[in-house]
Short mmCIF file of C-alpha atoms in Angstrom, two decimals:
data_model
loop_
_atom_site.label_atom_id
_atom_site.label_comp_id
_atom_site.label_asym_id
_atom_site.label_seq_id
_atom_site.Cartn_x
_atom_site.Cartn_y
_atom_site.Cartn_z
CA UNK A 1 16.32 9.99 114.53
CA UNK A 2 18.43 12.88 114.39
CA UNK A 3 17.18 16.51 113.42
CA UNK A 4 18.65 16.78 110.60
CA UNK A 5 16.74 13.56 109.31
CA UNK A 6 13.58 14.57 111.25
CA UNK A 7 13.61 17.80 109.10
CA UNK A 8 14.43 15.98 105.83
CA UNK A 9 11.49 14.08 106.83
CA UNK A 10 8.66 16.81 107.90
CA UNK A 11 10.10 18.47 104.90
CA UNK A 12 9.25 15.48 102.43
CA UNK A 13 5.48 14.77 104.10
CA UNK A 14 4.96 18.58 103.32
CA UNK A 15 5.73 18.41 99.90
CA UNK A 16 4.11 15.18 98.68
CA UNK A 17 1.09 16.84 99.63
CA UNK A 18 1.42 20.06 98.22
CA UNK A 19 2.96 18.91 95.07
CA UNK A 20 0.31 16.17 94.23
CA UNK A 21 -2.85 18.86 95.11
CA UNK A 22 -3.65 18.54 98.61
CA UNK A 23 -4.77 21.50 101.13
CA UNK A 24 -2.36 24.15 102.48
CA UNK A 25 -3.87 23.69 105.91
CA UNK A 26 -3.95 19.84 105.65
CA UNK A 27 0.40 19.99 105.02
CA UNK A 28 0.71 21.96 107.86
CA UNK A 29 -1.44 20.17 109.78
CA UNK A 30 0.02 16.68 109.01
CA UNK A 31 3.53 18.13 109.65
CA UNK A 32 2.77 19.50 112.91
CA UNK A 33 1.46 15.99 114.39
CA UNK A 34 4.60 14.18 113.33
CA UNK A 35 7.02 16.61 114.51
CA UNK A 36 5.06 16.89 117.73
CA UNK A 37 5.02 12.49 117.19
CA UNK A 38 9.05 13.16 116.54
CA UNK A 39 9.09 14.61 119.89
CA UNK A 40 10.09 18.11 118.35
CA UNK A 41 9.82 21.33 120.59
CA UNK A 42 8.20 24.26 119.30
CA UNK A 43 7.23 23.05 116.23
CA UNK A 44 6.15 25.71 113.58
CA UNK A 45 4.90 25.20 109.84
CA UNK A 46 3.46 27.43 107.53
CA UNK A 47 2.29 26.70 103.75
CA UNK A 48 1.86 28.29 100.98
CA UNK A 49 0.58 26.40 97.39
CA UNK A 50 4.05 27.22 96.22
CA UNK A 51 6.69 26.77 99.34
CA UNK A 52 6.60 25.35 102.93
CA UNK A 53 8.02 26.57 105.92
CA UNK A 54 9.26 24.35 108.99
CA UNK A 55 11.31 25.21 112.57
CA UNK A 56 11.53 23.61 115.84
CA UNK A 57 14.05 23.25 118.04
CA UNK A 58 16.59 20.39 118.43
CA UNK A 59 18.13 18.42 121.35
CA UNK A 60 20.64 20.64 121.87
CA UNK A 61 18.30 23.89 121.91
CA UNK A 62 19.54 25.30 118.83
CA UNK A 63 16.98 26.48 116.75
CA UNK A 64 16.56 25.02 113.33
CA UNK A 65 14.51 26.18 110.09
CA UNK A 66 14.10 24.88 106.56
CA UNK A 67 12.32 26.52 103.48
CA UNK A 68 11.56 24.51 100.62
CA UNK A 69 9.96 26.04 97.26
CA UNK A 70 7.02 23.43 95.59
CA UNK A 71 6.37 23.26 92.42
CA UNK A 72 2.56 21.43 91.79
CA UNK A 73 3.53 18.47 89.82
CA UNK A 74 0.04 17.13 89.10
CA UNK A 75 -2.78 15.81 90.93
CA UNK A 76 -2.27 12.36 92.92
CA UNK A 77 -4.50 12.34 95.65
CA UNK A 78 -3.72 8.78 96.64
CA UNK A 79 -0.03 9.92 97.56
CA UNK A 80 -1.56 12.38 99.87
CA UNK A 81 -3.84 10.11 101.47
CA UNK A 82 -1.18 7.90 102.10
CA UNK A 83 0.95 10.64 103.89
CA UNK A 84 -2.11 11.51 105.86
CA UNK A 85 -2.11 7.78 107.13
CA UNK A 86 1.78 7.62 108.05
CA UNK A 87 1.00 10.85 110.07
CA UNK A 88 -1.65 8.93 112.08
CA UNK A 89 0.60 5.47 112.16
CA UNK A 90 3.68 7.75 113.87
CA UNK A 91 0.79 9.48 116.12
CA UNK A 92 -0.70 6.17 117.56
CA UNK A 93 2.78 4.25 117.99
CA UNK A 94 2.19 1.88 114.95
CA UNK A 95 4.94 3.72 113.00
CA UNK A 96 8.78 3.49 114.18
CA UNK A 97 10.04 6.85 113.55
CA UNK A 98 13.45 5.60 111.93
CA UNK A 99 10.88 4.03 109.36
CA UNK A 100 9.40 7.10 108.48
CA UNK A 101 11.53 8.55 105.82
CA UNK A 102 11.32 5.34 104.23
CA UNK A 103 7.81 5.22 104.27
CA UNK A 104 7.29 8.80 102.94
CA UNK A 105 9.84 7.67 100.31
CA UNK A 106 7.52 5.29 98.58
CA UNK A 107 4.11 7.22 99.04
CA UNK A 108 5.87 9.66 96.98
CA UNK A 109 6.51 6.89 94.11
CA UNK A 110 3.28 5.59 94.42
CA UNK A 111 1.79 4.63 91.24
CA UNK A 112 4.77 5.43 89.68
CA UNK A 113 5.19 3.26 86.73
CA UNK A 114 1.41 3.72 85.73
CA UNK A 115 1.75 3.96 81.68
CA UNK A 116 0.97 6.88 79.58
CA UNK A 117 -1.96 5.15 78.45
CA UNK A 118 -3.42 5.33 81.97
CA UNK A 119 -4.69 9.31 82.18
CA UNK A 120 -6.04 9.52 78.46
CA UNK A 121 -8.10 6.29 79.04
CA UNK A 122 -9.48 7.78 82.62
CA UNK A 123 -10.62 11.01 80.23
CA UNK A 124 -12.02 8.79 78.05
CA UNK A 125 -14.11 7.11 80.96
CA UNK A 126 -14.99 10.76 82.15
CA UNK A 127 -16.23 12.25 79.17
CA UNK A 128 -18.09 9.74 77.70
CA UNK A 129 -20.52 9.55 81.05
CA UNK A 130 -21.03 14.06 80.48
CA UNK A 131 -22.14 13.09 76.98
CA UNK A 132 -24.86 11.06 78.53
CA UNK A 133 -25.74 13.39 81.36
CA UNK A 134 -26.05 16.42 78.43
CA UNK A 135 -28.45 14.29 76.36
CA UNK A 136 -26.28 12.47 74.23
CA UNK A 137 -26.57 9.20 71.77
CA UNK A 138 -24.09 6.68 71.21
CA UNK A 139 -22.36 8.58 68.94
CA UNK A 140 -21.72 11.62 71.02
CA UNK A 141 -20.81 9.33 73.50
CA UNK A 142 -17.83 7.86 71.95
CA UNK A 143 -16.48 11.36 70.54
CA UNK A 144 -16.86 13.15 73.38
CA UNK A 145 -15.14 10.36 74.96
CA UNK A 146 -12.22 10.25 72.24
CA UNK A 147 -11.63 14.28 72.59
CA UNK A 148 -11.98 14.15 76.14
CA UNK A 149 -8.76 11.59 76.24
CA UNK A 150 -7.06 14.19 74.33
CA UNK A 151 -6.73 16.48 76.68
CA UNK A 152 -4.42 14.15 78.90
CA UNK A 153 -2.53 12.97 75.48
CA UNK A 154 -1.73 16.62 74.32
CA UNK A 155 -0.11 18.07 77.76
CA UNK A 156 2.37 14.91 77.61
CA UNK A 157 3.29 15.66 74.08
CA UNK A 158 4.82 19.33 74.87
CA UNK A 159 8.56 19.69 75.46
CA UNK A 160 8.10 21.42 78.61
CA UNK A 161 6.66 20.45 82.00
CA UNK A 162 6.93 24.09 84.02
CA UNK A 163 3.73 25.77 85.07
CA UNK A 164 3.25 27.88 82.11
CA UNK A 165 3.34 24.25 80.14
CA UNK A 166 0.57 22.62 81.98
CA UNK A 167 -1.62 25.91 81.36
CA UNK A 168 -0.62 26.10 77.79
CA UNK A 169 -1.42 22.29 77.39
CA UNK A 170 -4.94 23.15 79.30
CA UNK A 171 -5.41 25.34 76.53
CA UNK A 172 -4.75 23.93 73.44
CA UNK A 173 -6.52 20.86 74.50
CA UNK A 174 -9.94 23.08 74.58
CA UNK A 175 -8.78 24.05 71.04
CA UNK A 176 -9.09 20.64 69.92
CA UNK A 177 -12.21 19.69 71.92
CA UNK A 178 -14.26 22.50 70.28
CA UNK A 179 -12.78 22.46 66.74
CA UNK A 180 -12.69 18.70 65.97
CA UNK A 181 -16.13 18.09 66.98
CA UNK A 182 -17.46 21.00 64.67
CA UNK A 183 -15.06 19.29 61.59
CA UNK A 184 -16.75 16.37 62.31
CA UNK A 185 -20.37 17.93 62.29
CA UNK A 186 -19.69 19.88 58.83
CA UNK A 187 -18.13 16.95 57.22
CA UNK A 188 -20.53 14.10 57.88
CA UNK A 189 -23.39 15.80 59.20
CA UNK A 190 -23.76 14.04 62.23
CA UNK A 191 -23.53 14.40 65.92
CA UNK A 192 -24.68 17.21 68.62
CA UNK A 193 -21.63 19.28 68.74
CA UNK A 194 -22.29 20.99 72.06
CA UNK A 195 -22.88 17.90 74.01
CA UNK A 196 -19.64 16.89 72.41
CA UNK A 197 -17.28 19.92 73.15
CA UNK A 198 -19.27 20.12 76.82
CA UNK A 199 -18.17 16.56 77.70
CA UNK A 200 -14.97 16.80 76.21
CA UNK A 201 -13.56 19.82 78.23
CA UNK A 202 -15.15 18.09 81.49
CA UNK A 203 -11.39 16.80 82.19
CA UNK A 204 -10.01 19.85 82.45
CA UNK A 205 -12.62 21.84 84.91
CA UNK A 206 -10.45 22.82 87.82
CA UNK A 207 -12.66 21.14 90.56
CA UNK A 208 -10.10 20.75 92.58
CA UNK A 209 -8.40 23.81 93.52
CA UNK A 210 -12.51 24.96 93.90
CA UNK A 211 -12.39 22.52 96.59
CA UNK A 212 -9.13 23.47 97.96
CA UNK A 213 -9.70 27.16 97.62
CA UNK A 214 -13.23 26.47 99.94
CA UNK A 215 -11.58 24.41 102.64
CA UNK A 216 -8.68 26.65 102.98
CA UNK A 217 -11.03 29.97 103.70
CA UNK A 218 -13.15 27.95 105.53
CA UNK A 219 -10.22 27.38 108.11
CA UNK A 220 -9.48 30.96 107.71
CA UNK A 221 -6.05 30.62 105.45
CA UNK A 222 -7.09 33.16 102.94
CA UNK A 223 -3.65 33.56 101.19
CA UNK A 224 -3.95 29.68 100.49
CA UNK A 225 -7.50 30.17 99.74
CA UNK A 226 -7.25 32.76 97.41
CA UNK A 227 -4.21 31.80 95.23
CA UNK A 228 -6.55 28.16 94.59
CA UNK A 229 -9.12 30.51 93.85
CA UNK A 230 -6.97 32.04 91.65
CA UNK A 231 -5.23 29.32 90.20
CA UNK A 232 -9.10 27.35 89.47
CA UNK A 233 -10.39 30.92 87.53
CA UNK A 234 -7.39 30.78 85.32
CA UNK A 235 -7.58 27.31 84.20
CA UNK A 236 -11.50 27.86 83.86
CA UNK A 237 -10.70 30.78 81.24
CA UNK A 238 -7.84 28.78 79.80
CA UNK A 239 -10.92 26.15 78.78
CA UNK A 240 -13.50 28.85 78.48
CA UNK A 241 -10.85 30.59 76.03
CA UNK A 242 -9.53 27.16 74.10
CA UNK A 243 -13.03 26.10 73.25
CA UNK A 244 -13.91 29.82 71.73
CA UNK A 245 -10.81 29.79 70.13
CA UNK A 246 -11.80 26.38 68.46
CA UNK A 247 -15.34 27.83 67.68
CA UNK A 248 -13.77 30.81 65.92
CA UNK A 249 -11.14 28.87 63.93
CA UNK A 250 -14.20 26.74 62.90
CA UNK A 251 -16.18 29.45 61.87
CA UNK A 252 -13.33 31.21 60.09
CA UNK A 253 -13.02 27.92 57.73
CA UNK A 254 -16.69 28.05 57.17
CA UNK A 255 -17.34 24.70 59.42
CA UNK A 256 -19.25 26.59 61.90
CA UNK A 257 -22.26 23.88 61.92
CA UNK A 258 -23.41 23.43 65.46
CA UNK A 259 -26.50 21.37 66.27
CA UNK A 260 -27.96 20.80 69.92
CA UNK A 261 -29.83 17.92 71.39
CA UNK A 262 -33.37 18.22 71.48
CA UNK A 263 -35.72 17.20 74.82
CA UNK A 264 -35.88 13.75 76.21
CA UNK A 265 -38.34 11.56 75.08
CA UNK A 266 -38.14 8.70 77.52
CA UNK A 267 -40.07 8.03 80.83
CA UNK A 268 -38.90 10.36 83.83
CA UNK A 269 -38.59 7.32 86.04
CA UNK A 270 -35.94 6.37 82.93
CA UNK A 271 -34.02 9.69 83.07
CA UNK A 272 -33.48 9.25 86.71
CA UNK A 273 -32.13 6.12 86.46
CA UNK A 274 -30.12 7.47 83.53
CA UNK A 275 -29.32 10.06 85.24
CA UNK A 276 -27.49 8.55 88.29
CA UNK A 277 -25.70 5.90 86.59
CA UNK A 278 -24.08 8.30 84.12
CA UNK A 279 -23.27 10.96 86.69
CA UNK A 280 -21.56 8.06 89.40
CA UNK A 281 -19.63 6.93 86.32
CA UNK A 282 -18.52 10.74 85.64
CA UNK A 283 -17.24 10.96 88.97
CA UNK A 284 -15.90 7.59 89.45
CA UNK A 285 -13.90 8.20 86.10
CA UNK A 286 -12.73 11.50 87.87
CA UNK A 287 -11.24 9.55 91.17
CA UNK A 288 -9.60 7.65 88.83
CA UNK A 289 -7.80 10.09 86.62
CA UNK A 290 -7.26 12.14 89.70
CA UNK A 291 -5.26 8.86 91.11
CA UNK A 292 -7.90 9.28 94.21
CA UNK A 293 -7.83 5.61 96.67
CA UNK A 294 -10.41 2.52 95.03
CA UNK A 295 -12.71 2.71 97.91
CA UNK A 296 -12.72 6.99 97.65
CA UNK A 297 -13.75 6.42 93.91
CA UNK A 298 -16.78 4.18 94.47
CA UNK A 299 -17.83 5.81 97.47
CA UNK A 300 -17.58 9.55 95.58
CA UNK A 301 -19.40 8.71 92.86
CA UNK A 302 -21.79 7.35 94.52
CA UNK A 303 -22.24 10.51 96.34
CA UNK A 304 -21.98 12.52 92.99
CA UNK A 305 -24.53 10.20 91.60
CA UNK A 306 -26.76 10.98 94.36
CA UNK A 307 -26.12 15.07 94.63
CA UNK A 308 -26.90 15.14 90.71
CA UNK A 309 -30.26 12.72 91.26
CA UNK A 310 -31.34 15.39 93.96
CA UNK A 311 -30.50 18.59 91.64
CA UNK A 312 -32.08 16.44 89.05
CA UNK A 313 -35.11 16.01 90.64
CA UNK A 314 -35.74 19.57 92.14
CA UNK A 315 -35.53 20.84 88.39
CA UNK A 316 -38.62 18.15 87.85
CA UNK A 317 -40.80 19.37 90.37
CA UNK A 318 -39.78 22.90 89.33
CA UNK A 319 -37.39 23.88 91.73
CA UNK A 320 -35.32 26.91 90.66
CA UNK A 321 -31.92 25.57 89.18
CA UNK A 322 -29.94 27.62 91.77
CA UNK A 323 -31.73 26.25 94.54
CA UNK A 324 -31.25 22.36 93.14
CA UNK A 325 -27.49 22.52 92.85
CA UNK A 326 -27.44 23.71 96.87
CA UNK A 327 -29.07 20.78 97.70
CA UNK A 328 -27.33 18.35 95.53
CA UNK A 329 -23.89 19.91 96.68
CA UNK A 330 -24.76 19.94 99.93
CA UNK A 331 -26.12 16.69 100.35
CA UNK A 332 -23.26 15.51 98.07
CA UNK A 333 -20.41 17.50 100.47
CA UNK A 334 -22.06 15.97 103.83
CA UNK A 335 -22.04 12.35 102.07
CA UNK A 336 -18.12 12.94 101.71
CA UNK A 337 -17.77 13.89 105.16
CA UNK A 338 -19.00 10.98 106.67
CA UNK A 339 -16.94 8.84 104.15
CA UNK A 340 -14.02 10.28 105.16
CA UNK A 341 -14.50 9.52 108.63
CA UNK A 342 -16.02 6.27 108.16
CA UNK A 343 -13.04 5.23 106.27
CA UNK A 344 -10.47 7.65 107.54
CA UNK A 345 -9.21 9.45 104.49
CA UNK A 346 -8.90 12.66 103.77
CA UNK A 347 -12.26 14.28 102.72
CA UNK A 348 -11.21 16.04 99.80
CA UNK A 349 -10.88 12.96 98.23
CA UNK A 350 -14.24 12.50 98.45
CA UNK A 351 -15.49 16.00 98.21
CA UNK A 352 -14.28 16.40 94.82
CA UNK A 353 -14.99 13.49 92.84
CA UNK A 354 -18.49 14.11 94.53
CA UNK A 355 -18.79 17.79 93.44
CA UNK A 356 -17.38 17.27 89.77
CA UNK A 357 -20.07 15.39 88.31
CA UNK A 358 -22.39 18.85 89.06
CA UNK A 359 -20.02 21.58 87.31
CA UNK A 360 -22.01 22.82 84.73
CA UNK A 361 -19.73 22.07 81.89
CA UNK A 362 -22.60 22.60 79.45
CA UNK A 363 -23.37 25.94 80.53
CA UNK A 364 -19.88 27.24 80.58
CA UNK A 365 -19.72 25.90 76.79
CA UNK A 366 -23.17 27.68 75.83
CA UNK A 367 -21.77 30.84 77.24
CA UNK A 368 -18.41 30.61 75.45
CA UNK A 369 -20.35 29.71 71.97
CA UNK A 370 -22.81 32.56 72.33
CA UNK A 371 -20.43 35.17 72.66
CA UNK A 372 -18.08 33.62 69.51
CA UNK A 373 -21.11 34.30 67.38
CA UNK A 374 -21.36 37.83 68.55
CA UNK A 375 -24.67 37.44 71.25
CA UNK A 376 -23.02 39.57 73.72
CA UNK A 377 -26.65 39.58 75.51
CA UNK A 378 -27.45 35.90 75.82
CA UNK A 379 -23.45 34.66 76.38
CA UNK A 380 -23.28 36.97 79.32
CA UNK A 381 -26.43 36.13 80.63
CA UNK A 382 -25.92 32.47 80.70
CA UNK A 383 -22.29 32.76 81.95
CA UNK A 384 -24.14 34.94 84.57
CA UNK A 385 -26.24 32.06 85.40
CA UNK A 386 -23.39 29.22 85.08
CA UNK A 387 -21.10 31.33 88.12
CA UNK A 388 -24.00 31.39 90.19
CA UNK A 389 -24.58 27.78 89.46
CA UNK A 390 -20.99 27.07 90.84
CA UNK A 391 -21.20 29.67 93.81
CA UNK A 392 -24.06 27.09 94.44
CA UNK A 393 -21.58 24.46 94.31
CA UNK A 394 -19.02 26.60 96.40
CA UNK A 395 -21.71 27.41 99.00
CA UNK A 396 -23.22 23.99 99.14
CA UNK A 397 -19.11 22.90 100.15
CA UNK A 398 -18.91 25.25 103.08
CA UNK A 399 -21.96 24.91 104.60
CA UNK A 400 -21.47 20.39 104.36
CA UNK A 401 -18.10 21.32 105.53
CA UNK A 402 -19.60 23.55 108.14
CA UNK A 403 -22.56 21.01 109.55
CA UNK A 404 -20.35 18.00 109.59
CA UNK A 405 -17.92 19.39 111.17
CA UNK A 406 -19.88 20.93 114.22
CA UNK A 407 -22.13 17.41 114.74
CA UNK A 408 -18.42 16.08 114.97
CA UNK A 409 -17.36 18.16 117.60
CA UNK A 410 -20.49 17.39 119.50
CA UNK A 411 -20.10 13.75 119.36
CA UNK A 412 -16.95 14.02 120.95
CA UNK A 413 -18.48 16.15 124.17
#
């Protein structure tokens, strides 16, 4: 290969993964090994979530450089598994390295000609499991599910498809999720409107630049680390802000009739079992609408289902709430390290469709409806309690990351 195709392709690998929501350290990472696979001297890469940075030096000793601007284009994570596994082919010998641009060619068109259909019926699938975690009937079920798919039909529908589009879109869906379900609750009377709007906005919690934003200060990259951060509080008050928008155009036309679910009546050994199979179906409908690899989707919600049965439980034996979503994200975030080695993909697949079941959607709603009717007191207090809940979740991340990681290290001695 000659450099200038070499840097076409280190170039390419470096976007895919940026672009479809994979780590900044993971881009550089992969393109280090295949220019140092390439046979590239002084190799050098540097990410950002918005450009990428490459330079080695050729054959001849002249010293070459490319800069390439990214632009996040939506969340694919099979794409970037499948870079991460043409790195290791080229690594090992199993990958010709005049078949590599090729090969980066197509995981970049992977999935490709998946319908429009294909992301609003994944919502569906992921809402309508949150309306059964939050207490919900059949009812709430199938219109949490319905509003949840509209928040993957109403992006596609805008002209645009720049940044400020896709936060825009993030927004108006959370319009739609709140004020339909509260229509629907002042017309006919029926249905638990929280559990509704809570489930339907579960689509849109950023649970993946959380993860990102974790991984990348873990590995000490805090510009990466803090512009995920960044990027995951906006689109949290872009949902936060869309569903008390809805609320207050609801209560402007007088439909402002809420109703909550009341306790569970049925057998605790019931609940559990409720309780996991509607949580690994959240997260399994999450891998999927997050494009994440089949075996990544069963495997992760399995893992959610399992971190939300432990936080589940310590709540039963009356275990402070904080304290239960540690354990169930840590258990949850050392399950997906494992799986990613066992099957050797890239653990934020599995991370995050084990960690999204746990966000506490519901809280984030309760918050957002207490302060629309004016409770300053009680809407701060429980959005108080819903960020510590998810600095829980954030914690329980680094310290999985952290333990897996150094019993790794040790195996290898």
């Amino acid at each position: 290969m000659t450099s200038t195709t070499c840097l076409k392709a280190l170039c390419l690998a470096g976007r895919i993964i940026l672009e479809n929501g994979g780590e900044t350290y993971r881009a550089e990472d992969t393109v280090l090994r295949m220019a140092c696979a390439l046979g590239l001297k002084d190799p050098n890469v540097f990410a950002v979530p918005s450009g990428l940075f490459i330079s080695f030096t050729d054959e001849t000793g002249e010293h070459r450089a490319s800069v390439r601007r990214v632009h996040l284009s939506g969340t694919h994570l099979s794409r970037v598994n499948r870079v991460n596994e043409i790195s290791r082919s080229l690594t090992t010998g199993h990958m010709k390295p005049e078949n590599l641009l090729d090969a980066l060619r197509e995981a970049g068109q992977l999935d490709e000609n998946r319908g429009g259909w294909y992301a609003p019926l994944m919502a569906f699938f992921t809402s309508a499991p949150f309306a059964v975690m939050f207490g919900g009937g059949p009812l709430e079920v199938l219109l949490g599910g319905l509003c949840g798919a509209l928040t993957q039909l109403i992006p596609r529908i805008l002209p645009a498809r720049d940044h400020s589009a896709v936060m825009g879109g993030t927004l108006l869906s959370s319009v739609f999720c709140a004020f339909i379900p509260l229509v629907f609750r002042a017309v006919t009377g029926l249905c638990a409107t929280e559990v509704v709007i809570a489930a339907s906005i579960m689509p849109l919690v950023p649970g993946l630049s959380m993860t990102n934003a974790v991984q990348d200060i873990l590995r000490g990259d805090m510009v990466s680390g803090v512009a995920h951060c960044a990027r995951a509080i906006m689109i949290a008050a872009m949902v936060a802000g869309g569903a008390l928008l809805g609320t207050h155009l609801a209560s402007s036309l007088g439909l402002m009739a809420q109703s909550v679910m009341g306790p569970s009546g049925l057998a605790l050994w019931l609940q559990a079992i409720i309780a996991f199979v509607s949580s690994y179906l959240a997260g399994a409908g999450f891998g999927a609408l997050l494009f994440a690899p089949r075996k990544a989707i069963n495997w992760g919600g399995f893992l959610g289902a399992v971190g939300c049965t432990i936080y589940w439980l310590c709540l039963q034996l009356g275990i402070s709430e904080t304290a239960g979503m540690f354990l169930g994200a840590l258990t949850a975030a050392i399950g997906a390290q494992i799986a990613a080695r066992r099957f050797k993909m890239i653990a934020t697949v599995f991370v995050t469709i084990a960690i999204l079941p746990m966000v506490p959607g519901l809280g984030l709603y309760r918050a957002m409806s207490a302060l629309a009717q004016g409770d300053l007191s009680s809407g701060g207090a429980i959005a108080a309690h819903t960020m510590a809940l998810i600095l829980m979740i954030a914690l329980g991340i680094a310290l999985g990351s952290t333990l897996s990681g150094i019993t790794h290290r040790k195996g290898k001695v």
